[in-house]
Structure formats: structure tokens, C-alpha cells
Coordinates of C-alpha atoms and ligand atoms in Angstrom, one line a residue:
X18 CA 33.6 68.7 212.2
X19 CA 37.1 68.5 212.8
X20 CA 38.7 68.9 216.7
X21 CA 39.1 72.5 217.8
X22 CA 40.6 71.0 221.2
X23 CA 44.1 73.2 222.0
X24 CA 45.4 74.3 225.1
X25 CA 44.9 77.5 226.8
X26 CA 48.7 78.4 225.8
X27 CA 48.3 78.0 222.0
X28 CA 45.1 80.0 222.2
X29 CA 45.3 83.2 220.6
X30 CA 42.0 84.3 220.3
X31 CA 38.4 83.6 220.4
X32 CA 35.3 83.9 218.6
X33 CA 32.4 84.3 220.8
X34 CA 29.2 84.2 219.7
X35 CA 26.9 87.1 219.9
X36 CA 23.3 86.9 219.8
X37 CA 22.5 90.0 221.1
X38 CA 24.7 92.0 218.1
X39 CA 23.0 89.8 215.8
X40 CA 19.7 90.8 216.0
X41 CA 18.0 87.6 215.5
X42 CA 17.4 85.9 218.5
X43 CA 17.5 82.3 218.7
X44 CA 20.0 82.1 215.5
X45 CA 23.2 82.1 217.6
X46 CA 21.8 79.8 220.5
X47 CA 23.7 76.8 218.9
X48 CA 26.7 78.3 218.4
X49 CA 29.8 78.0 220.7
X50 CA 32.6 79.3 221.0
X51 CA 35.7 79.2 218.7
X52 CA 39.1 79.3 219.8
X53 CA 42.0 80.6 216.7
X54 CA 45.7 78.9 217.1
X55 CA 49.2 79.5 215.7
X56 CA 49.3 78.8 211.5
X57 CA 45.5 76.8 212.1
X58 CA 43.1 77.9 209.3
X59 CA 39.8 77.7 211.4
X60 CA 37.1 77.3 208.2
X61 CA 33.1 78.4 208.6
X62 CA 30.9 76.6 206.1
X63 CA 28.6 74.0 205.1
X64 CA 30.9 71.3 203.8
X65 CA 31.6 69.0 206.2
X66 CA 34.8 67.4 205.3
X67 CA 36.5 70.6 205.4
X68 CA 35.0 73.3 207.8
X69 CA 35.5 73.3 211.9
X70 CA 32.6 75.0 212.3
X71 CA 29.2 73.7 210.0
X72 CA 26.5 76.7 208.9
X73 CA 23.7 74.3 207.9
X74 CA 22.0 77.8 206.3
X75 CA 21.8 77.1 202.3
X76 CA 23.2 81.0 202.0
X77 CA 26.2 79.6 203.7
X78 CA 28.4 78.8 201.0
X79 CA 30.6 75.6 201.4
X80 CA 33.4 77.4 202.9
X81 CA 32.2 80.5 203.6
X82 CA 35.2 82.2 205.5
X83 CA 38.4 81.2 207.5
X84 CA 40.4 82.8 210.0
X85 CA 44.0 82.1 211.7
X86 CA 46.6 83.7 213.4
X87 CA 50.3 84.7 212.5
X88 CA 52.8 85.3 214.9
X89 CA 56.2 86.4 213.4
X90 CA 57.7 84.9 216.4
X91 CA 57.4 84.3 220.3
X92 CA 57.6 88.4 221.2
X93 CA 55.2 89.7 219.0
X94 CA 51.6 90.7 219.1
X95 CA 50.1 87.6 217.0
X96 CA 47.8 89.3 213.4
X97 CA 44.3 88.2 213.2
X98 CA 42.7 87.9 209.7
X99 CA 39.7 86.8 208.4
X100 CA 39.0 85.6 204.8
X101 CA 35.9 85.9 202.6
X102 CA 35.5 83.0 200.8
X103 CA 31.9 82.8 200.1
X104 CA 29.1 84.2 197.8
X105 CA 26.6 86.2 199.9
X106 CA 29.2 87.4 201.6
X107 CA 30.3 87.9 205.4
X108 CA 30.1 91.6 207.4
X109 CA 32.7 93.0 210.2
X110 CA 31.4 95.7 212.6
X111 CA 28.5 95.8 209.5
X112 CA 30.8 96.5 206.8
X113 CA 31.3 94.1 204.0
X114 CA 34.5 92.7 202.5
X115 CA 35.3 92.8 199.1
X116 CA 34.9 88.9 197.3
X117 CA 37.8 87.2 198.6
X118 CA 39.1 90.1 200.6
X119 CA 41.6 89.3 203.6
X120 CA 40.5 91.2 206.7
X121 CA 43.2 92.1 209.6
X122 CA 40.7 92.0 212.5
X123 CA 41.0 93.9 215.6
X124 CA 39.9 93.0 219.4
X125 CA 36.2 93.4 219.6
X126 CA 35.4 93.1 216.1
X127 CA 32.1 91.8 215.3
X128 CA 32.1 89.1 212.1
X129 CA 28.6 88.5 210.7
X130 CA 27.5 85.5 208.4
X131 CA 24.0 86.3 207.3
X132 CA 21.5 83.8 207.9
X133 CA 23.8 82.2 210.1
X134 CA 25.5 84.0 213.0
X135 CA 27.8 86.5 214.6
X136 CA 30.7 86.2 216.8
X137 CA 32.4 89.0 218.6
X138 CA 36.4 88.4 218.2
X139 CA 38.0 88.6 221.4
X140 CA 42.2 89.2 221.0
X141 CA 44.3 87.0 223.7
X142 CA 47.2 89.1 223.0
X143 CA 46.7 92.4 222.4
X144 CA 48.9 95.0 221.1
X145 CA 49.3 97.4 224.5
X146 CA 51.7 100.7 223.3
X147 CA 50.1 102.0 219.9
X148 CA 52.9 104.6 219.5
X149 CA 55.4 102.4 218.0
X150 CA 55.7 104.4 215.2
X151 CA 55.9 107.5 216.9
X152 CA 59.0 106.1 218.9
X153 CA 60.8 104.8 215.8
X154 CA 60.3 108.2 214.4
X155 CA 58.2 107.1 211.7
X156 CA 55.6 109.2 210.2
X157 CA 52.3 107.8 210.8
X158 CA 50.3 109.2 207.4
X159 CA 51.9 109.5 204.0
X160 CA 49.8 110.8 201.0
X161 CA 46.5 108.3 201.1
X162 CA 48.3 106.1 203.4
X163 CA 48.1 106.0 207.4
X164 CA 50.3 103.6 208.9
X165 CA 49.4 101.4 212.0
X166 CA 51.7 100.5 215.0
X167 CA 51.4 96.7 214.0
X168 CA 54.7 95.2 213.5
X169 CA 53.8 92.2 210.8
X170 CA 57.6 91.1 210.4
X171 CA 60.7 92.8 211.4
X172 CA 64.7 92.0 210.0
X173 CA 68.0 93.3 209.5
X174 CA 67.2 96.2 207.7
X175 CA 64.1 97.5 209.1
X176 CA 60.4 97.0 210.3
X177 CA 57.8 95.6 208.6
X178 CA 54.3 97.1 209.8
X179 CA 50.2 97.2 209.1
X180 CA 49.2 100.3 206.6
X181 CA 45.6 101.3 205.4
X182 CA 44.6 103.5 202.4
X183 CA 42.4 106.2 204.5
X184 CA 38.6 104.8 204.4
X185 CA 36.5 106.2 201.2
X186 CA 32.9 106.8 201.6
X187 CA 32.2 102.8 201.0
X188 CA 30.2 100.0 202.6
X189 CA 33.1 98.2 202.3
X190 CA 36.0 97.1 204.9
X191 CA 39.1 99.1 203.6
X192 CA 42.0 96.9 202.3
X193 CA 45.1 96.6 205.0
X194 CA 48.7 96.8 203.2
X195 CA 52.4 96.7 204.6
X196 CA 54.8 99.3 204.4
X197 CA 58.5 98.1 204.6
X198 CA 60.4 101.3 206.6
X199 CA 64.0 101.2 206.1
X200 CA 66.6 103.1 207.5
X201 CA 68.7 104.0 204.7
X202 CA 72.6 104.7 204.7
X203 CA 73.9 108.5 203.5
X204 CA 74.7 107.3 200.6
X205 CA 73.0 103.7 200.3
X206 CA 70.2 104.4 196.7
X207 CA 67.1 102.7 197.8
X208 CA 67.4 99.8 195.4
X209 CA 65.3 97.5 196.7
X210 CA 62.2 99.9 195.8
X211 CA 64.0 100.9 192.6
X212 CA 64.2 97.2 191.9
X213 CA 60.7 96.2 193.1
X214 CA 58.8 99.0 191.1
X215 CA 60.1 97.7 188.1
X216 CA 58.5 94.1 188.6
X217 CA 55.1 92.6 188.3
X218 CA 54.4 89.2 188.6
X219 CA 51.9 87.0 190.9
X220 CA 54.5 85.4 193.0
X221 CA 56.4 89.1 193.3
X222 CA 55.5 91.3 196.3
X223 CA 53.9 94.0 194.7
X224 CA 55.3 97.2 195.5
X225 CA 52.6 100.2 195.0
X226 CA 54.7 103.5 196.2
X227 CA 57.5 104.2 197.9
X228 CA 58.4 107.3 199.6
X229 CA 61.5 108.8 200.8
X230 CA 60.7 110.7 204.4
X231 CA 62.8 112.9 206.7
X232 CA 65.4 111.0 208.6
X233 CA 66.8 108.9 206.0
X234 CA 63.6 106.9 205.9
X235 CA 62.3 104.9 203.3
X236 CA 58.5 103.8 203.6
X237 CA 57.7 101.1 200.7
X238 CA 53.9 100.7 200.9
X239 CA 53.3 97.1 199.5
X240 CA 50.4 94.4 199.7
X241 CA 50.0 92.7 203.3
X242 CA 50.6 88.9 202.8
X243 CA 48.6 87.4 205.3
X244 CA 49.5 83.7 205.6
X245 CA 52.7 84.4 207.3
X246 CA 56.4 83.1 205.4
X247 CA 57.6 79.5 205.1
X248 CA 60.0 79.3 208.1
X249 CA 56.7 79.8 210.4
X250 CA 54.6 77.3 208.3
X251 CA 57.2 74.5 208.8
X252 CA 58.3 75.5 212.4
X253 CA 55.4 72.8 214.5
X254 CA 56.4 72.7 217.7
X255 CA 60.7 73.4 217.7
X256 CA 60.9 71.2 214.4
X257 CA 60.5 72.5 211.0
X258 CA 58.1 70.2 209.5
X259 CA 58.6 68.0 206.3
X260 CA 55.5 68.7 203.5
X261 CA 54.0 66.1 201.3
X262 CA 55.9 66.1 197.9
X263 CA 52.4 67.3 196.2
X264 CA 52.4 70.5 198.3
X265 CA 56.4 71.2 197.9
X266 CA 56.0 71.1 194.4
X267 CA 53.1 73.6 193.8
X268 CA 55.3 75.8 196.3
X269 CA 58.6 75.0 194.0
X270 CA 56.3 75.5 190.8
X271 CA 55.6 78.6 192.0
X272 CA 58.8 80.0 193.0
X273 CA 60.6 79.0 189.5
X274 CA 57.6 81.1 187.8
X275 CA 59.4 84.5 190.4
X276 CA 62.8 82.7 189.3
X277 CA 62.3 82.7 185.6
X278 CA 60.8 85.9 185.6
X279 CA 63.5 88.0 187.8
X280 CA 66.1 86.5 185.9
X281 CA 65.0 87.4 182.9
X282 CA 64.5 90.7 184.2
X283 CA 68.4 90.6 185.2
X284 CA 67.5 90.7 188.5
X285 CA 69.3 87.9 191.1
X286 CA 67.2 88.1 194.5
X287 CA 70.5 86.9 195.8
X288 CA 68.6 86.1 199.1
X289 CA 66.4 84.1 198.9
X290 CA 65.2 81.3 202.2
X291 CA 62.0 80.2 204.0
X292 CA 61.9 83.7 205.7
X293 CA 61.5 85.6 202.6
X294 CA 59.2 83.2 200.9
X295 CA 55.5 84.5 202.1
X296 CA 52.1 82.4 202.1
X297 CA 48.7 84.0 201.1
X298 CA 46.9 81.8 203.4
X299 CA 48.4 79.2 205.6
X300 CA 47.4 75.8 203.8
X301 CA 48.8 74.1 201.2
X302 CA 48.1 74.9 197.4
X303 CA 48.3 78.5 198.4
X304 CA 49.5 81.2 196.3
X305 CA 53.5 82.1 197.8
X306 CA 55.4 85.3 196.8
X307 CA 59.0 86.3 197.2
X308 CA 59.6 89.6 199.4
X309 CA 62.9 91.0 200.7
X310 CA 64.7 92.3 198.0
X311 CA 67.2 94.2 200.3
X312 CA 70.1 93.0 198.7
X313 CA 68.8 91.8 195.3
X314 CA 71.0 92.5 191.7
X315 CA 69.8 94.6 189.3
X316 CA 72.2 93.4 186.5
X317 CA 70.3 94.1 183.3
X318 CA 72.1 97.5 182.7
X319 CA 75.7 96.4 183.6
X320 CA 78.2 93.4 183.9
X321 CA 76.7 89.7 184.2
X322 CA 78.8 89.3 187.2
X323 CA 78.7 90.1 190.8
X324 CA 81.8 89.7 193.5
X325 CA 80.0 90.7 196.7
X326 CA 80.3 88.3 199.3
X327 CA 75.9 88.8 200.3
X328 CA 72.9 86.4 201.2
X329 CA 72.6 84.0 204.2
X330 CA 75.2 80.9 204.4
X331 CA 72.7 78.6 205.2
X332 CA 71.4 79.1 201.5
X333 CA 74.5 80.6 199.9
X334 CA 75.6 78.6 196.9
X335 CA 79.6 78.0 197.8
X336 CA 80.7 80.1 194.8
X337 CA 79.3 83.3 196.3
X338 CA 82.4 83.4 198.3
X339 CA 81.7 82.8 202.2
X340 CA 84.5 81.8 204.1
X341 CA 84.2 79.9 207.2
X342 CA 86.7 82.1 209.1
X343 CA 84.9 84.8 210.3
X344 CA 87.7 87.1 210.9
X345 CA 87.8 87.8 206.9
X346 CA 84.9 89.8 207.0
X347 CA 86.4 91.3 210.3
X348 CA 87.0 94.3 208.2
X349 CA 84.4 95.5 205.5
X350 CA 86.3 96.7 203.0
X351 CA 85.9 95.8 199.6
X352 CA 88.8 93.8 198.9
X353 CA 87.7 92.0 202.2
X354 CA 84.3 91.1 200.2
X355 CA 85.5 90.6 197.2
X356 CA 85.4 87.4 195.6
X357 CA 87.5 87.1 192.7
X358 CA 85.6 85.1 189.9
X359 CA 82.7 86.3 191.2
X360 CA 79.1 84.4 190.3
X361 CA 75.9 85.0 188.7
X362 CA 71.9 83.9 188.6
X363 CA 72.0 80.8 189.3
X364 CA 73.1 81.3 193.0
X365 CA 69.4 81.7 193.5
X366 CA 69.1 78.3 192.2
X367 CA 71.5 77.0 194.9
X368 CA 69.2 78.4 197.5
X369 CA 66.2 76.8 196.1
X370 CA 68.0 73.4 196.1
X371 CA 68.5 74.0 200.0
X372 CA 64.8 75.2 200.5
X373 CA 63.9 72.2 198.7
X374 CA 65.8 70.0 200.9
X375 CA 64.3 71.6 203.9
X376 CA 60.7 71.4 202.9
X377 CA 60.7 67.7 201.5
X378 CA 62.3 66.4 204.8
X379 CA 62.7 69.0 207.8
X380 CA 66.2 68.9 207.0
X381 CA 69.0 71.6 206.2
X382 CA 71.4 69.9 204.2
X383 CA 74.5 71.4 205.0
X384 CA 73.8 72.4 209.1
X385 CA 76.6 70.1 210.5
X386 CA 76.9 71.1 214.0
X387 CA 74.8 74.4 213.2
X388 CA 78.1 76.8 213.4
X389 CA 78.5 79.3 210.4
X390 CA 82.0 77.6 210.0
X391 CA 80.6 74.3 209.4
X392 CA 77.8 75.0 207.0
X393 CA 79.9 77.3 205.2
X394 CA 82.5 74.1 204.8
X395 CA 80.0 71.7 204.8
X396 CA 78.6 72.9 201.5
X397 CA 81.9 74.2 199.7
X398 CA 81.9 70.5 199.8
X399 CA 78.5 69.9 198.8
X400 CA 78.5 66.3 199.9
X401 CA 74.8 65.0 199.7
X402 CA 73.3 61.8 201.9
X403 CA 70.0 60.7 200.7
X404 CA 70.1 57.6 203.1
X405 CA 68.7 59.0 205.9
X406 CA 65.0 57.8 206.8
X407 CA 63.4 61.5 206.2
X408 CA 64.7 60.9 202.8
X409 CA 63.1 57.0 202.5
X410 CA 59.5 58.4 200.9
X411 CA 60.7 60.5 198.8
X412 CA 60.4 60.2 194.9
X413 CA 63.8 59.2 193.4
X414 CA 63.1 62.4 190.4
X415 CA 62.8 64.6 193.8
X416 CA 65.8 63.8 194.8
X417 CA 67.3 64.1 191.4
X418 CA 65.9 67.5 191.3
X419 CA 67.3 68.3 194.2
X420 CA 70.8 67.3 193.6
X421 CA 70.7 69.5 189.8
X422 CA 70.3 72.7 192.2
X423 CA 72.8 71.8 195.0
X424 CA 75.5 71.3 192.0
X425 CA 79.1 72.8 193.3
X426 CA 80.3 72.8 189.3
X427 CA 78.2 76.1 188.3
X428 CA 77.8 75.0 184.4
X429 CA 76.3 71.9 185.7
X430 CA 73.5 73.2 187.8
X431 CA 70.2 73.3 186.6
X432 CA 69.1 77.6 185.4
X433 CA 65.8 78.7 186.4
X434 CA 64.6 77.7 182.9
X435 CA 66.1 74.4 182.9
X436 CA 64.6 73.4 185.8
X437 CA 60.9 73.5 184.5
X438 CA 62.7 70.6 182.2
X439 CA 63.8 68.2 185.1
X440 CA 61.1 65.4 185.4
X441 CA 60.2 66.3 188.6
X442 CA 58.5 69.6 187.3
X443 CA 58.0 68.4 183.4
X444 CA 56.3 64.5 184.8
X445 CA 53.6 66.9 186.4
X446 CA 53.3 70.0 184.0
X447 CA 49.4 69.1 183.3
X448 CA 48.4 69.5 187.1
X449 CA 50.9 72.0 188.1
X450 CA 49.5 74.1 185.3
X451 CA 45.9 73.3 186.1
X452 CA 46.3 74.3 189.7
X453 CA 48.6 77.5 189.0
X454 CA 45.9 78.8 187.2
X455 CA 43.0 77.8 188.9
X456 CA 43.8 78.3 192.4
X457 CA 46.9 80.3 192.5
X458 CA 46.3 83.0 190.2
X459 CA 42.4 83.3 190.6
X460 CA 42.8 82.6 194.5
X461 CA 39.7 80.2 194.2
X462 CA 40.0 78.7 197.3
X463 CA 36.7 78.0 197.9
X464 CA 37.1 75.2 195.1
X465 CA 37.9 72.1 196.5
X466 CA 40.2 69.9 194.4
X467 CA 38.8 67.9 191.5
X468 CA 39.0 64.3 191.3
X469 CA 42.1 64.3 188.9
X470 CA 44.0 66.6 191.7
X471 CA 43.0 64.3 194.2
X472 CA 43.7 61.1 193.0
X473 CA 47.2 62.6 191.5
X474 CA 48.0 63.4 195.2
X475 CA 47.5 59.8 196.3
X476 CA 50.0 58.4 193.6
X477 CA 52.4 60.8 195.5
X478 CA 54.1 59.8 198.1
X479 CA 54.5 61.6 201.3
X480 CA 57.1 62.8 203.2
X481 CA 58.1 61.3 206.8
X482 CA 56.9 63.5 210.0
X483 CA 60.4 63.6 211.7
X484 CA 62.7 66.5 211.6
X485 CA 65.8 67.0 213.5
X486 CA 66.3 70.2 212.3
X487 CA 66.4 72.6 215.4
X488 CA 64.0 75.9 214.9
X489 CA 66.3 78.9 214.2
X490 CA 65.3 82.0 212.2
X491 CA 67.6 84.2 211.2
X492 CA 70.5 82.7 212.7
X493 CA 73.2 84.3 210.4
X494 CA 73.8 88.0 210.0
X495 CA 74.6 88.5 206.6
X496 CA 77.4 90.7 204.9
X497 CA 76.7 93.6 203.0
X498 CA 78.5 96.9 202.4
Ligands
ATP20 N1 54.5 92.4 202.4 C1 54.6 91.7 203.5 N2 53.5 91.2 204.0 C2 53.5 90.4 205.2 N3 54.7 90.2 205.8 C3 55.8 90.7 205.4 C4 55.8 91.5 204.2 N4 57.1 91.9 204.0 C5 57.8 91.3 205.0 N5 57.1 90.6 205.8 C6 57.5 89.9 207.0 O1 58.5 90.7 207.6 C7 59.7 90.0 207.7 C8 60.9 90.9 207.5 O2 60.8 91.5 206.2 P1 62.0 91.6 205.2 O3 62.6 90.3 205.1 O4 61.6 92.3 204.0 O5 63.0 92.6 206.1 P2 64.6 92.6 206.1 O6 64.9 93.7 207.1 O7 65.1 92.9 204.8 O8 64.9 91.2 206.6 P3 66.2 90.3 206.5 O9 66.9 90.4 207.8 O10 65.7 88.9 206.3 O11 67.0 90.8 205.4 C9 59.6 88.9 206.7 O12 60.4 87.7 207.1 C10 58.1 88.6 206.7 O13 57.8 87.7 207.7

């Protein structure tokens, strides 16, 4: 069993077992308590190796289910989920979840695993006003949909909260969703839904109806990803985290399959950092999707440039036209924005190369002091250092890889096809393939890894544990008009 010891402070919630509600005295006496932590999967099952807590029952599958907590950040009410990963299935407040269904659990919830056990869930931080929605104006029902007061992710343009289809006579748990609210302007055409409705892929958020409400609001009811986004799942303690090179590649594989696909969709997501990049569950080898298409391209019907000066400079690729003297956007005109010989797809490419960076070492490669100004110069001069130590376990084709997306000279830099041919994708096709399909598209992850996986992850090597990169989310307000 692995250590559940934490500290009071990074408890979020508890499981408490509950002989009483389960009916079958004696079954729960050996059972203790559970406490659930920031971004820490907490898995129920027989297997030993992998769960925290071991159901020696042979209906208990050998991970049965997992819970964990996401908290967007330091003010907001932590989301509690649950996972079924088993076959007999598990039961909350007597209600089953669909195979593999994500559950958002409430305070006082009561989880059953047949043959095994039942744990009331007990919320550390609970959600005290439930008329968010009513105070942001919001409607709270819309067609099949009834949206909750829980906020999963808020940004620049607008809140991010918890919505449910209304419950069907079934004897299972309904399925929770998200609906994206935005505020739109007068005249501002709600393109991110126009643009979302008109994609499908796996590592897409998948949009399933949008509606335009009474003051200027526009609901867009999507799936709920669970696992929290990739800022939170590197940000340990006030460090972002490197990853092993094994997992950053299934999580680079993954966003060149969105890549490929929008562009040849002529769309350019044109924002596209750790914030926007979501996780289905928080572990590695899970399945990631892109979100926030708030200020993504649609360029399929029109020119195959674009002149706005849009995106976060952290990520911008230098061509997109930020200038490190802020008083140029002082005024938003359009000549103000406009950058004159203007750019195209592959600055999406750029920003992989920086989330890239980040994720193989902690580092951002172009934060100089951490000042708008300096990023901004420090990567219209895309100078690279591969010395440091974070750098010293890397693979040399990683870093190769990484340097053909951070590539100032635009016809040089690798296109979101091209870069399935660099070696560092093309040397491990087979097993990227193998685990795209296998655990990313049919979510099995209840598999554990086969040999080959494993002993392909011990030829890799891993990244180093230090980060100097300070903890900052959305640092930069980005320009739009
Ligand atoms: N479908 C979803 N499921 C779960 N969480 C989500 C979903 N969509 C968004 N979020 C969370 O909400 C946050 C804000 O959402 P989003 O980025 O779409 O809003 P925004 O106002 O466009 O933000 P930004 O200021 O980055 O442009 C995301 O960073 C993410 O953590």
C-alpha cells in the first residue's frame, strides 16, 4: 500500500467508512479512513503495486475506482470526482455509474464497492453560497440542461461552471458536463462555439450545444474534464514540475494529433499553454484535450494569413507581433494591432516548443526576469541554452525537437505534420501508437502497462526534479479586439 500520510493543510477531503450505510456488519470494521489531496489519484483495488487502499474481495477488480481533487487555484472550492474503473461496478448514494464514468461527488455522498465497503465522503471545503449563478445573472436551466453554482475554471473571458442533463428515470448516476458562459461584446459573433461545433476529435473539447441567452450571454455546454489542466499538474509545491520524457511525449503525441487535425481544418487555436491543455485524470498516460478556443482562427473560408497581435507572450511565437513596449497596445485600434506581414499555423507550433520546454525541465525558456518586456525580447531573439543541469537527462532528439519548434525563421520550423517526422516522435511511433489507442482513445485505464511499455520506459531517461520556474498562471493579459 502506498503512504496516505499528508498534513491536515493539503487535506481536502475524507472518505470515512460507513458500516452502518452499508448494511453488512463486520465488512467495514477493517477499513480506515481515507484522506483525498491536491492532483493525488487515491486508487481502491486489489493490485497491490498500484492501489492505496487494497480490497482483498475477488469482485474487487484490480483497480476498482480512484478519486482526487482539483482545485483551479488557492480561492476556489476544490471538485471531488470519483472514477469507475472496475467490472462489477461501484454505487453512490445507491446509484450506479456508467463503466468508466467520472462522478463529481458532493459532501455526504455515500460510495459503495460491493463485497467490499462503503465510505461516506466528507468535503473539507465546501462550497458555502449556491447562488453564484443567480448573482452573475446566469440562467440556471437551459433546455435539458440545469447548471450548478460550481465554478470548475474561470479566465479572461468568462466562467467556467458544473452542468447536469436533468436526471432520466435510470439507476444510473447522471453524467456532470461544463458549460463555458461568456459575456459577449455587441457586436463580437460567438466564434469560439461556431468554431468548436464544427470539430470532433478525441483530444478536442467536445462542444454539444450552445445557446445564446438574454444579456449577451453565451452558455456553451461541453464535456467536464476532470483531471484538471497542465499548469495545475506541474505546479508541486510553487515549482512547476519537470515530467519523465516517456510521459511528455504521450502528452506531445497527443497534442500534435489536436494540431494536425485543427490545422487541417484551417483552424489556428492561436492560444494555446499549460492552462488550456486539460487532463482526463491526473496521472500520466492520460488522455489530454485542448479547450479555450476564445481567440482561435477560423481560416478555411478566407485569407491564409492573420495580422492580429493575440495569444499569451509567454507562448507567442515572435512573429505574431508582440512588442515589448507596452504603451503600443496603449490604444486598441487596429493599426495599433496590426502586424504587417502578419503569420500563420505554425505559431501554434511555437507554443508547443515552449510547452515542451516547460514540461521536460520546469523551465520557461524565454522568462528572463519574468517581465512581459523581457520575454517578449527574450524570444524575438530566440536564443536557446541547453547547458543547464534540468536540461543534463534529457535525450539529445528531445532537445532537437525542441529547438525545430522554437525556430525564429518561420519556413524553418517544424508544421504540425512535420513534426510526427522528427525522430523524437518517428523513433517511438510503435509505442506511441500502441498506447494512443489503447489507453487514450478507449480510456482503459484499468490496464496496467505491458511489458514492452514498461521496459521502453526504462530505456528512457528521466527528467531532473528541480525547477526554478516560479508558479504564475495567467500572468499576462492578452490583446484582443
Ligand atoms: N470543459 C472543461 N472541463 C473542465 N475544466 C474546464 C473546461 N473548460 C475550461 N476549464 C477550466 O476553466 C479554465 C478557464 O477556461 P477557458 O480557458 O476556456 O476560459 P477563458 O476565459 O477563455 O480563459 P483565458 O483567460 O485563458 O482565455 C481553464 O483553464 C480550465 O482550467
Amino acid at each position: 500500500m502506498h503512504s496516505l500520510e499528508m498534513t491536515n493543510k493539503q487535506i481536502l477531503g475524507v472518505l470515512e467508512p460507513s458500516s452502518l450505510d452499508y448494511g453488512f456488519p463486520g465488512t467495514n470494521d477493517s477499513l480506515a479512513a481515507v484522506p483525498i489531496a491536491k492532483n493525488k489519484l487515491v486508487k481502491f483495488g486489489r493490485n497491490d503495486r498500484e492501489c492505496d487502499v487494497i480490497l482483498t474481495h475477488p469482485s474487487v477488480s484490480s483497480i476498482h475506482c480512484m478519486f482526487w481533487a482539483i482545485r483551479f487555484d488557492d480561492d476556489s472550492v476544490p471538485m471531488y470526482y470519483v472514477k469507475d474503473c472496475s467490472l462489477n461496478g461501484i454505487l453512490i448514494n445507491g446509484l450506479s455509474l456508467k463503466r468508466g464514468q467520472t462522478y463529481l461527488l458532493e459532501d455526504g455522498d455515500l460510495v459503495t464497492i460491493p463485497n467490499a465497503g462503503a465510505y461516506r465522503f466528507v468535503a473539507k471545503i465546501k462550497l458555502l453560497t449556491s447562488d453564484l449563478v443567480e448573482q452573475l445573472g446566469f440562467l440556471t436551466e437551459v433546455d435539458s440542461w440545469r447548471i450548478t453554482s460550481k465554478v470548475v475554471g474561470s479566465g479572461t473571458f468568462g466562467h467556467v461552471l458544473v452542468a447536469n442533463e436533468k436526471m432520466s428515470a435510470t439507476n444510473h448516476q447522471p453524467v456532470n458536463y461544463a458549460v463555458k458562459v461568456i459575456k459577449m461584446k455587441p457586436n463580437r459573433l460567438d466564434k469560439e462555439a461556431k468554431i468548436l461545433l464544427k470539430l470532433a476529435h478525441p483530444n478536442i473539447i467536445k462542444v454539444h450545444k450552445t445557446f445564446a441567452g438574454s444579456k449577451d450571454h453565451l452558455y456553451i455546454f461541453q464535456d467536464l474534464i476532470t483531471g484538471g489542466d497542465l499548469f495545475s499538474y506541474l505546479a508541486k509545491s510553487d515549482c512547476l514540475s519537470p515530467i519523465s520524457e516517456t510521459e511528455a511525449l504521450v502528452i506531445i503525441y497527443q497534442i500534435l494529433h489536436a494540431l494536425r487535425y485543427l490545422h487541417s481544418q484551417g483552424i489556428v487555436h492561436r492560444d494555446l499553454k499549460l492552462d488550456n491543455i486539460l487532463l482526463c485524470t491526473p496521472e500520466p498516460c492520460t488522455r489530454i484535450v485542448l479547450a479555450d478556443f476564445g481567440i482561435a482562427k477560423d481560416l478555411s473560408s478566407s485569407r491564409s494569413r492573420m495580422h492580429t497581435v493575440v495569444g499569451t507572450p509567454e507562448y507567442c511565437a515572435p512573429e505574431v507581433g508582440f512588442k515589448a513596449d507596452r504603451a503600443a497596445y496603449k490604444e486598441f485600434s487596429r493599426a495599433a494591432t496590426f502586424e504587417q506581414h502578419g503569420y500563420d499555423a505554425k505559431c501554434d507550433l511555437w507554443s508547443l516548443g515552449v510547452i515542451a520546454h516547460i514540461i521536460l525541465t520546469g523551465i520557461s525558456p524565454f522568462y528572463g526576469d519574468g517581465s512581459e518586456a523581457s520575454i517578449i525580447r527574450n524570444a524575438k531573439m530566440g536564443s536557446l541554452s541547453f547547458n543547464s543541469k534540468q536540461w543534463s537527462k534529457v535525450s539529445e532528439h528531445a532537445k532537437s525537437f525542441v529547438r525545430r519548434l522554437l525556430e525564429i525563421d518561420v519556413h524553418k520550423r517544424l508544421d504540425s505534420q512535420g513534426a510526427f517526422h522528427h525522430l523524437w516522435i518517428a523513433k517511438h511511433k510503435g509505442q506511441l501508437e500502441k498506447i494512443y489507442h489503447k489507453k487514450i482513445l478507449q480510456g482503459h485505464i484499468n490496464v496496467l502497462p505491458s511489458i514492452e511499455e514498461l521496459s521502453w520506459k526504462r530505456r528512457l531517461p528521466k527528467s531532473v526534479n528541480l525547477s526554478p520556474t516560479a508558479v504564475q498562471r495567467k500572468k499576462f493579459t492578452k490583446v484582443d479586439h
